[in-house]
Amino acid sequence: MAELALFGGKREFEYEWPTWPYSSGEELNALDRVLKSRRWFSGFLGGDSEGEVGKLEREFQDYNATPHAIAVANGEAAIVIALRAAGIGAGDEVILPAWTFMATASAIMHLGAIPVFADISPDNLCLDPEDVSRRITGKTRAIITVHYGGRLGNIEELLDLAERKNLVLIEDAAHAHGSDFKSKKAGNFGLIGCFSFQESKTMTSGEGGMITTADEEIAVLARSYRSNGRSIGSPGYLHYRLGWNYRMTEFQAAILRVQLGRLDEQVKLRTRNAHMLSAEIDSIPGFMSFKDPEEMSQNSYYLYPFRLDLDYFGIDREKAINYARSKGIDRDPSLIPASMIVEDAIRAEGLSCHTVYIPLYRSPLFESSTWEDCGMQLFSRFLGRGIDLSPLKNCDRSFDDVLDISQYVLLSEEEGMSKAAEILKKISDNADEIRNTLRL
Ligand SMILES: Cc1ncc(COP(=O)(O)O)c(C=O)c1O
């Protein structure tokens, strides 16, 4: 008789995890306020001071202790504008982790610049400064670091490297609202910080983004680029730069002002719960937690990553491919993580977890040679050189053995954390069922 729910055993617990996105009557009131105001647009420059967007920007500045906050339509727009305002353009090389969402790379490519993939550190899943330094060439202009899951990994080393090599450091802080390092909030380390408010993020209006910077000139440029190249104090139909309409609506901002009001309390709760879960996980054979750097008193925990001991579960890539086939999954084998069966087993017990990223160098985009896909092979023909798509050791390893629990699970009561740990313990105790299935 199977114990694990994946193989027909009884699901151990029925537990109601919190759901996401979260809203209350406050969001409804905020939307109603904007509807009735008949002011749905944030102004020609995208942040009129008396509007919701303008207010959100000031509140975000205060919360984040950031001199300038510029609201935009989404997180990708934030990165495009950040790069453009920092002077990055055609043919420049920008180093980024291959362990991130495509928008970090596509923002670079939209400006005609070249993404250069670097590896991550195995202990925090953030950009590895040593690998970055190996990839710096005469064409390198910027580094984008991604605070994966909310963790500010290697931030001091990356800052130091950028300073020494005279490179711009941009923080992709799409995961890191409220995370801090030595009491300084994410988005205040590099020249520019970029946040996302897409639905899964820890504060959301469905879509949305924010740029943070201490640099007055960058702030002026960013406001102009987000609003079709307009300029403060100039008529609305005079355009000074090639910009975009990347403005946020008043509806988005009104919702985000409410969500910002809850952010700190939720970050604190997730940080506490994550630490509780980590203490449990480290005593369960087959699973390992990631530690926060001591300098971080808050981690947004947009994701709670944990590592599997593949040997313990008797898993490898080949077995995962066979398992996937047995389930009728017909996918390119290089896109199947070794962890798949354990992920399925955990989910079958009722705990939501998933493999988040496929290393970007495996994206079909880069193999395409058509205009329609704007594949990199074609793109690079014009730039005279291609993108290095060689596999990176720690990105590949993490694709196989890291699973993530989503942030809203960490908004549960303490009981929720004990349930999550009990589910992982049940999987660990019954690892034989997984090993035996994979042997078939
Ligand atoms: C690391 C990272 N960067 C950038 C983005 C892009 O944000 P958006 O979806 O708001 O454009 C995301 C969104 O998921 C992300 O996770």
Coordinates of N, CA, C and O in Angstrom, one line a residue, residues 113-248:
A113 N 21.5 45.9 -27.2 CA 22.7 45.5 -26.4 C 22.7 44.0 -26.3 O 21.7 43.3 -26.6
I114 N 23.8 43.4 -25.8 CA 24.0 42.0 -25.8 C 24.0 41.4 -24.4 O 24.8 41.8 -23.6
P115 N 23.1 40.5 -24.1 CA 23.1 39.9 -22.8 C 24.3 38.9 -22.7 O 24.4 38.0 -23.6
V116 N 25.0 38.9 -21.6 CA 26.1 38.0 -21.4 C 25.8 37.2 -20.1 O 25.7 37.8 -19.0
F117 N 25.5 35.9 -20.3 CA 25.0 35.2 -19.2 C 26.2 34.8 -18.3 O 27.2 34.3 -18.7
A118 N 26.0 34.9 -17.0 CA 27.0 34.5 -16.0 C 26.3 33.5 -15.0 O 25.1 33.5 -14.9
D119 N 27.1 32.8 -14.3 CA 26.6 31.8 -13.4 C 26.2 32.4 -12.0 O 26.5 33.6 -11.7
I120 N 25.5 31.6 -11.2 CA 25.1 32.0 -9.9 C 25.9 31.3 -8.8 O 26.5 30.2 -9.1
S121 N 25.8 31.8 -7.6 CA 26.5 31.1 -6.5 C 25.6 30.0 -6.0 O 24.4 30.3 -5.8
P122 N 26.1 28.8 -5.7 CA 25.2 27.7 -5.3 C 24.6 28.0 -3.9 O 23.5 27.4 -3.6
D123 N 25.2 28.9 -3.1 CA 24.6 29.0 -1.7 C 23.5 30.1 -1.6 O 22.9 30.2 -0.6
N124 N 23.4 30.9 -2.7 CA 22.3 31.9 -2.6 C 21.5 32.1 -3.9 O 20.6 32.9 -4.0
L125 N 21.9 31.4 -5.0 CA 21.3 31.5 -6.3 C 21.3 32.9 -6.9 O 20.5 33.2 -7.8
C126 N 22.2 33.7 -6.4 CA 22.4 35.1 -7.0 C 23.7 35.1 -7.8 O 24.5 34.3 -7.7
L127 N 23.8 36.2 -8.6 CA 24.9 36.3 -9.5 C 26.3 36.1 -8.8 O 26.5 36.7 -7.7
D128 N 27.1 35.3 -9.4 CA 28.4 35.0 -8.8 C 29.5 36.0 -9.3 O 29.8 36.1 -10.5
P129 N 30.0 36.9 -8.4 CA 30.9 37.9 -8.8 C 32.2 37.4 -9.5 O 32.7 38.0 -10.4
E130 N 32.6 36.2 -9.1 CA 33.9 35.7 -9.8 C 33.6 35.3 -11.2 O 34.4 35.6 -12.1
D131 N 32.4 34.7 -11.5 CA 32.1 34.4 -12.8 C 31.9 35.7 -13.6 O 32.2 35.8 -14.8
V132 N 31.3 36.7 -13.0 CA 31.0 38.0 -13.7 C 32.4 38.5 -14.1 O 32.6 38.9 -15.3
S133 N 33.3 38.5 -13.2 CA 34.6 39.2 -13.5 C 35.3 38.5 -14.7 O 36.0 39.1 -15.5
R134 N 35.1 37.2 -14.8 CA 35.7 36.4 -16.0 C 35.1 36.9 -17.3 O 35.7 36.7 -18.3
R135 N 33.9 37.4 -17.2 CA 33.2 37.7 -18.5 C 33.2 39.2 -18.9 O 32.7 39.6 -19.9
I136 N 33.9 40.0 -18.1 CA 34.1 41.4 -18.5 C 35.0 41.6 -19.6 O 36.1 41.0 -19.7
T137 N 34.5 42.3 -20.7 CA 35.4 42.6 -21.8 C 35.4 44.1 -22.0 O 34.8 44.9 -21.2
G138 N 36.1 44.6 -23.0 CA 36.1 46.0 -23.3 C 34.8 46.6 -23.7 O 34.6 47.8 -23.6
K139 N 33.8 45.7 -24.0 CA 32.5 46.2 -24.4 C 31.5 46.2 -23.2 O 30.4 46.6 -23.4
T140 N 31.9 45.6 -22.1 CA 31.0 45.5 -21.0 C 30.7 46.9 -20.4 O 31.6 47.7 -20.2
R141 N 29.4 47.2 -20.3 CA 29.0 48.5 -19.7 C 28.3 48.4 -18.4 O 28.2 49.3 -17.6
A142 N 27.6 47.2 -18.2 CA 26.7 47.1 -17.0 C 26.6 45.7 -16.5 O 26.8 44.7 -17.3
I143 N 26.2 45.6 -15.3 CA 25.9 44.3 -14.6 C 24.5 44.4 -14.1 O 24.1 45.5 -13.5
I144 N 23.6 43.4 -14.4 CA 22.3 43.4 -13.7 C 22.3 42.3 -12.7 O 22.5 41.1 -13.1
T145 N 22.1 42.5 -11.4 CA 22.0 41.5 -10.5 C 20.6 41.3 -10.1 O 19.8 42.2 -10.1
V146 N 20.2 40.0 -9.9 CA 18.8 39.7 -9.6 C 18.7 39.2 -8.2 O 19.4 38.2 -7.8
H147 N 17.9 39.8 -7.4 CA 17.8 39.4 -6.0 C 16.9 38.2 -5.9 O 15.7 38.3 -5.5
Y148 N 17.4 37.0 -6.2 CA 16.5 35.9 -6.5 C 15.7 35.5 -5.2 O 16.3 35.3 -4.1
G149 N 14.4 35.5 -5.4 CA 13.5 35.1 -4.3 C 13.4 36.2 -3.2 O 12.6 36.1 -2.3
G150 N 14.3 37.2 -3.3 CA 14.3 38.3 -2.3 C 15.6 38.4 -1.6 O 15.8 39.3 -0.8
R151 N 16.5 37.5 -1.9 CA 17.8 37.5 -1.2 C 18.8 38.4 -1.9 O 19.0 38.3 -3.1
L152 N 19.5 39.2 -1.1 CA 20.5 40.1 -1.7 C 21.9 39.4 -1.6 O 22.7 39.8 -0.8
G153 N 22.0 38.4 -2.4 CA 23.2 37.6 -2.4 C 24.4 38.3 -3.1 O 24.2 38.9 -4.1
N154 N 25.6 38.3 -2.5 CA 26.8 38.8 -3.0 C 26.7 40.3 -3.4 O 27.5 40.8 -4.2
I155 N 25.9 41.0 -2.7 CA 25.6 42.4 -3.2 C 26.9 43.3 -3.0 O 27.2 44.1 -3.8
E156 N 27.6 43.1 -1.8 CA 28.7 44.0 -1.6 C 29.9 43.7 -2.6 O 30.5 44.6 -3.1
E157 N 30.1 42.4 -2.9 CA 31.1 42.0 -3.8 C 30.8 42.5 -5.2 O 31.7 43.0 -6.0
L158 N 29.5 42.5 -5.6 CA 29.1 42.9 -6.9 C 29.3 44.4 -7.0 O 29.8 45.0 -8.1
L159 N 28.9 45.1 -6.0 CA 29.1 46.6 -6.0 C 30.6 47.0 -6.1 O 31.0 47.8 -6.9
D160 N 31.4 46.2 -5.3 CA 32.8 46.5 -5.3 C 33.4 46.2 -6.8 O 34.1 47.1 -7.3
L161 N 33.0 45.1 -7.4 CA 33.5 44.8 -8.7 C 33.0 45.9 -9.7 O 33.8 46.4 -10.5
A162 N 31.8 46.3 -9.6 CA 31.3 47.3 -10.6 C 32.1 48.6 -10.4 O 32.4 49.2 -11.4
E163 N 32.3 49.0 -9.2 CA 33.1 50.2 -8.9 C 34.5 50.1 -9.5 O 35.0 51.0 -10.2
R164 N 35.1 49.0 -9.2 CA 36.5 48.8 -9.7 C 36.6 48.8 -11.2 O 37.6 49.4 -11.7
K165 N 35.6 48.3 -11.8 CA 35.7 48.1 -13.3 C 34.9 49.3 -14.0 O 34.7 49.2 -15.2
N166 N 34.4 50.2 -13.2 CA 33.7 51.3 -13.8 C 32.5 50.9 -14.6 O 32.3 51.4 -15.7
L167 N 31.7 50.0 -14.0 CA 30.5 49.5 -14.7 C 29.3 49.9 -13.9 O 29.4 50.1 -12.7
V168 N 28.2 50.1 -14.6 CA 26.9 50.4 -14.0 C 26.4 49.1 -13.3 O 26.4 48.1 -14.0
L169 N 25.9 49.2 -12.1 CA 25.2 48.1 -11.5 C 23.8 48.4 -11.4 O 23.4 49.4 -10.8
I170 N 22.9 47.5 -11.9 CA 21.5 47.7 -11.9 C 20.9 46.5 -11.1 O 21.4 45.4 -11.3
E171 N 20.1 46.8 -10.1 CA 19.4 45.8 -9.3 C 18.1 45.4 -10.0 O 17.2 46.3 -10.0
D172 N 17.9 44.2 -10.4 CA 16.6 43.7 -10.7 C 16.0 43.2 -9.4 O 16.3 42.1 -8.9
A173 N 15.2 44.1 -8.8 CA 14.6 43.8 -7.5 C 13.2 43.4 -7.6 O 12.4 43.6 -6.7
A174 N 12.9 42.7 -8.8 CA 11.5 42.3 -9.0 C 11.0 41.4 -7.9 O 9.7 41.3 -7.7
H175 N 11.9 40.7 -7.2 CA 11.5 39.8 -6.2 C 11.7 40.4 -4.8 O 11.4 39.7 -3.8
A176 N 12.2 41.6 -4.6 CA 12.8 42.0 -3.4 C 12.2 43.2 -2.7 O 12.8 43.9 -1.9
H177 N 10.9 43.4 -2.8 CA 10.2 44.5 -2.1 C 10.4 44.3 -0.6 O 9.9 43.3 -0.1
G178 N 11.0 45.2 0.0 CA 11.1 45.2 1.5 C 12.3 44.4 2.0 O 12.6 44.4 3.2
S179 N 13.1 43.7 1.1 CA 14.3 43.0 1.5 C 15.3 44.1 1.9 O 15.4 45.1 1.3
D180 N 16.2 43.7 2.9 CA 17.2 44.7 3.3 C 18.6 44.0 3.5 O 18.6 42.7 3.6
F181 N 19.6 44.8 3.5 CA 21.0 44.3 3.7 C 21.7 45.4 4.5 O 21.7 46.5 4.1
K182 N 22.2 45.1 5.7 CA 22.7 46.1 6.6 C 21.8 47.3 6.7 O 22.2 48.4 6.6
S183 N 20.5 46.9 6.9 CA 19.4 47.9 7.1 C 19.1 48.8 5.9 O 18.4 49.8 6.1
K184 N 19.7 48.5 4.8 CA 19.4 49.3 3.6 C 18.5 48.5 2.7 O 18.8 47.3 2.5
K185 N 17.5 49.1 2.2 CA 16.5 48.3 1.4 C 17.0 48.1 0.0 O 17.7 48.9 -0.6
A186 N 16.6 46.9 -0.6 CA 16.8 46.6 -2.0 C 16.4 47.8 -2.9 O 15.4 48.5 -2.6
G187 N 17.2 48.0 -3.9 CA 16.9 49.1 -4.8 C 17.7 50.3 -4.5 O 17.7 51.4 -5.2
N188 N 18.5 50.3 -3.4 CA 19.4 51.4 -3.0 C 20.9 51.1 -3.2 O 21.7 51.9 -2.7
F189 N 21.2 50.0 -3.8 CA 22.6 49.6 -3.8 C 23.3 50.0 -5.2 O 24.3 50.7 -5.2
G190 N 22.6 49.6 -6.2 CA 23.2 49.9 -7.6 C 22.8 51.3 -7.9 O 22.2 52.1 -7.2
L191 N 23.2 51.7 -9.2 CA 22.8 53.0 -9.7 C 21.3 53.1 -9.8 O 20.7 54.2 -9.5
I192 N 20.6 52.0 -10.1 CA 19.2 52.0 -10.3 C 18.6 50.7 -9.8 O 19.3 49.6 -10.0
G193 N 17.4 50.7 -9.2 CA 16.7 49.5 -8.8 C 15.4 49.4 -9.6 O 14.8 50.4 -10.0
C194 N 15.0 48.1 -9.9 CA 13.8 47.9 -10.8 C 12.9 46.9 -10.1 O 13.4 45.8 -9.8
F195 N 11.7 47.3 -9.8 CA 10.7 46.4 -9.1 C 9.6 46.1 -10.1 O 9.3 46.8 -11.0
S196 N 9.0 44.9 -9.8 CA 7.8 44.5 -10.6 C 6.6 44.4 -9.6 O 6.7 44.0 -8.5
F197 N 5.4 44.8 -10.1 CA 4.2 44.6 -9.3 C 3.2 43.6 -10.0 O 2.0 43.7 -9.9
Q198 N 3.8 42.7 -10.8 CA 3.0 41.7 -11.5 C 2.3 40.9 -10.5 O 2.7 40.8 -9.3
E199 N 1.2 40.2 -10.9 CA 0.3 39.6 -9.9 C 1.0 38.6 -8.9 O 0.5 38.6 -7.7
S200 N 2.0 37.9 -9.3 CA 2.6 37.0 -8.3 C 3.4 37.7 -7.2 O 3.8 37.1 -6.2
K201 N 3.8 38.9 -7.5 CA 4.8 39.6 -6.6 C 4.2 40.0 -5.3 O 2.9 40.0 -5.1
T202 N 5.0 40.4 -4.4 CA 4.6 40.5 -3.0 C 3.8 41.8 -2.7 O 3.3 42.0 -1.6
M203 N 3.8 42.7 -3.7 CA 2.7 43.7 -3.7 C 2.4 43.9 -5.2 O 3.2 43.9 -6.0
T204 N 1.1 44.0 -5.4 CA 0.7 43.8 -6.8 C -0.6 44.6 -7.2 O -1.4 44.9 -6.3
S205 N -0.6 45.0 -8.5 CA -1.8 45.6 -9.0 C -2.0 44.9 -10.4 O -2.5 45.5 -11.3
G206 N -1.7 43.6 -10.4 CA -1.8 42.8 -11.7 C -0.6 43.0 -12.5 O 0.1 42.1 -12.9
E207 N -0.3 44.2 -12.9 CA 0.9 44.6 -13.6 C 1.4 45.9 -12.9 O 0.6 46.6 -12.3
G208 N 2.6 46.3 -13.2 CA 3.2 47.5 -12.7 C 4.6 47.4 -12.4 O 5.2 46.3 -12.3
G209 N 5.3 48.5 -12.2 CA 6.7 48.5 -11.9 C 7.2 49.8 -11.3 O 6.5 50.8 -11.3
M210 N 8.4 49.8 -10.7 CA 9.0 51.0 -10.1 C 10.5 51.0 -10.3 O 11.1 50.0 -10.2
I211 N 10.9 52.2 -10.6 CA 12.4 52.5 -10.7 C 12.8 53.3 -9.5 O 12.1 54.2 -9.1
T212 N 13.9 52.9 -8.9 CA 14.5 53.7 -7.8 C 15.9 54.1 -8.1 O 16.6 53.3 -8.7
T213 N 16.2 55.3 -7.6 CA 17.6 55.8 -7.8 C 17.9 56.9 -6.9 O 17.0 57.7 -6.5
A214 N 19.2 57.1 -6.6 CA 19.6 58.3 -5.8 C 20.1 59.4 -6.8 O 20.5 60.5 -6.3
D215 N 20.2 59.1 -8.1 CA 20.8 59.9 -9.0 C 19.8 60.8 -9.7 O 18.9 60.4 -10.4
E216 N 19.9 62.1 -9.4 CA 18.9 63.1 -9.9 C 18.8 63.1 -11.5 O 17.7 63.1 -12.0
E217 N 19.9 63.0 -12.1 CA 19.9 63.0 -13.6 C 19.2 61.8 -14.2 O 18.4 61.9 -15.1
I218 N 19.5 60.6 -13.6 CA 18.8 59.4 -14.0 C 17.3 59.5 -13.8 O 16.5 59.1 -14.6
A219 N 16.9 60.1 -12.7 CA 15.5 60.2 -12.4 C 14.8 61.1 -13.4 O 13.7 60.7 -13.9
V220 N 15.4 62.1 -13.8 CA 14.9 63.0 -14.8 C 14.7 62.3 -16.1 O 13.7 62.3 -16.8
L221 N 15.8 61.6 -16.5 CA 15.7 60.8 -17.8 C 14.6 59.7 -17.7 O 13.9 59.6 -18.7
A222 N 14.6 59.0 -16.6 CA 13.6 57.9 -16.5 C 12.2 58.5 -16.6 O 11.3 57.9 -17.3
R223 N 11.9 59.6 -16.0 CA 10.5 60.2 -16.1 C 10.2 60.6 -17.5 O 9.1 60.4 -18.0
S224 N 11.2 61.0 -18.2 CA 11.1 61.4 -19.6 C 10.8 60.2 -20.5 O 9.9 60.1 -21.3
Y225 N 11.7 59.2 -20.3 CA 11.6 58.0 -21.2 C 10.2 57.3 -20.9 O 9.7 56.7 -21.9
R226 N 9.7 57.3 -19.7 CA 8.5 56.5 -19.5 C 7.3 57.3 -20.1 O 6.2 56.8 -20.2
S227 N 7.5 58.5 -20.6 CA 6.4 59.3 -21.0 C 6.7 59.9 -22.4 O 6.7 61.1 -22.6
N228 N 7.1 59.0 -23.3 CA 7.3 59.4 -24.7 C 8.4 60.5 -24.9 O 8.3 61.3 -25.9
G229 N 9.3 60.6 -24.0 CA 10.4 61.5 -24.2 C 10.0 63.0 -23.9 O 10.7 63.9 -24.3
R230 N 8.9 63.2 -23.1 CA 8.6 64.5 -22.8 C 9.5 65.1 -21.7 O 10.3 64.3 -21.1
S231 N 9.4 66.4 -21.5 CA 10.3 67.0 -20.5 C 9.5 67.8 -19.5 O 8.5 68.5 -19.9
I232 N 10.0 67.8 -18.3 CA 9.3 68.6 -17.2 C 9.2 70.1 -17.6 O 10.2 70.6 -18.1
G233 N 8.1 70.7 -17.5 CA 7.9 72.1 -17.7 C 7.8 72.4 -19.2 O 7.6 73.6 -19.6
S234 N 7.8 71.4 -20.1 CA 7.6 71.7 -21.5 C 6.2 71.3 -22.0 O 5.6 70.5 -21.3
P235 N 5.7 71.8 -23.1 CA 4.4 71.4 -23.6 C 4.4 69.9 -23.8 O 5.4 69.3 -24.2
G236 N 3.2 69.3 -23.6 CA 3.0 67.8 -23.7 C 3.3 67.3 -25.1 O 3.5 66.1 -25.2
Y237 N 3.2 68.1 -26.1 CA 3.5 67.6 -27.5 C 4.8 68.0 -28.0 O 5.1 68.0 -29.2
L238 N 5.7 68.2 -27.1 CA 7.1 68.4 -27.5 C 7.9 67.2 -26.9 O 7.8 66.9 -25.7
H239 N 8.7 66.5 -27.8 CA 9.3 65.3 -27.4 C 10.8 65.5 -27.6 O 11.3 65.8 -28.7
Y240 N 11.6 65.1 -26.6 CA 13.0 65.4 -26.6 C 13.9 64.1 -26.8 O 15.0 64.2 -27.1
R241 N 13.3 63.0 -26.5 CA 14.0 61.7 -26.5 C 13.1 60.6 -27.1 O 11.9 60.8 -27.0
L242 N 13.8 59.6 -27.6 CA 13.0 58.4 -28.0 C 12.6 57.6 -26.8 O 13.3 56.9 -26.3
G243 N 11.3 57.8 -26.4 CA 10.9 57.2 -25.2 C 9.7 56.2 -25.5 O 9.6 55.7 -26.7
W244 N 9.0 55.9 -24.5 CA 7.8 54.9 -24.7 C 6.7 55.5 -23.9 O 6.8 56.3 -23.0
N245 N 5.5 54.9 -24.1 CA 4.4 55.1 -23.1 C 4.5 54.0 -22.1 O 4.0 52.9 -22.4
Y246 N 5.2 54.1 -21.1 CA 5.4 53.1 -20.0 C 4.8 53.6 -18.7 O 5.3 53.4 -17.6
R247 N 3.7 54.4 -18.9 CA 3.1 55.0 -17.6 C 2.2 54.0 -16.9 O 1.7 53.1 -17.5
M248 N 2.1 54.2 -15.6 CA 1.2 53.4 -14.8 C -0.1 54.1 -14.7 O -0.2 55.3 -14.8

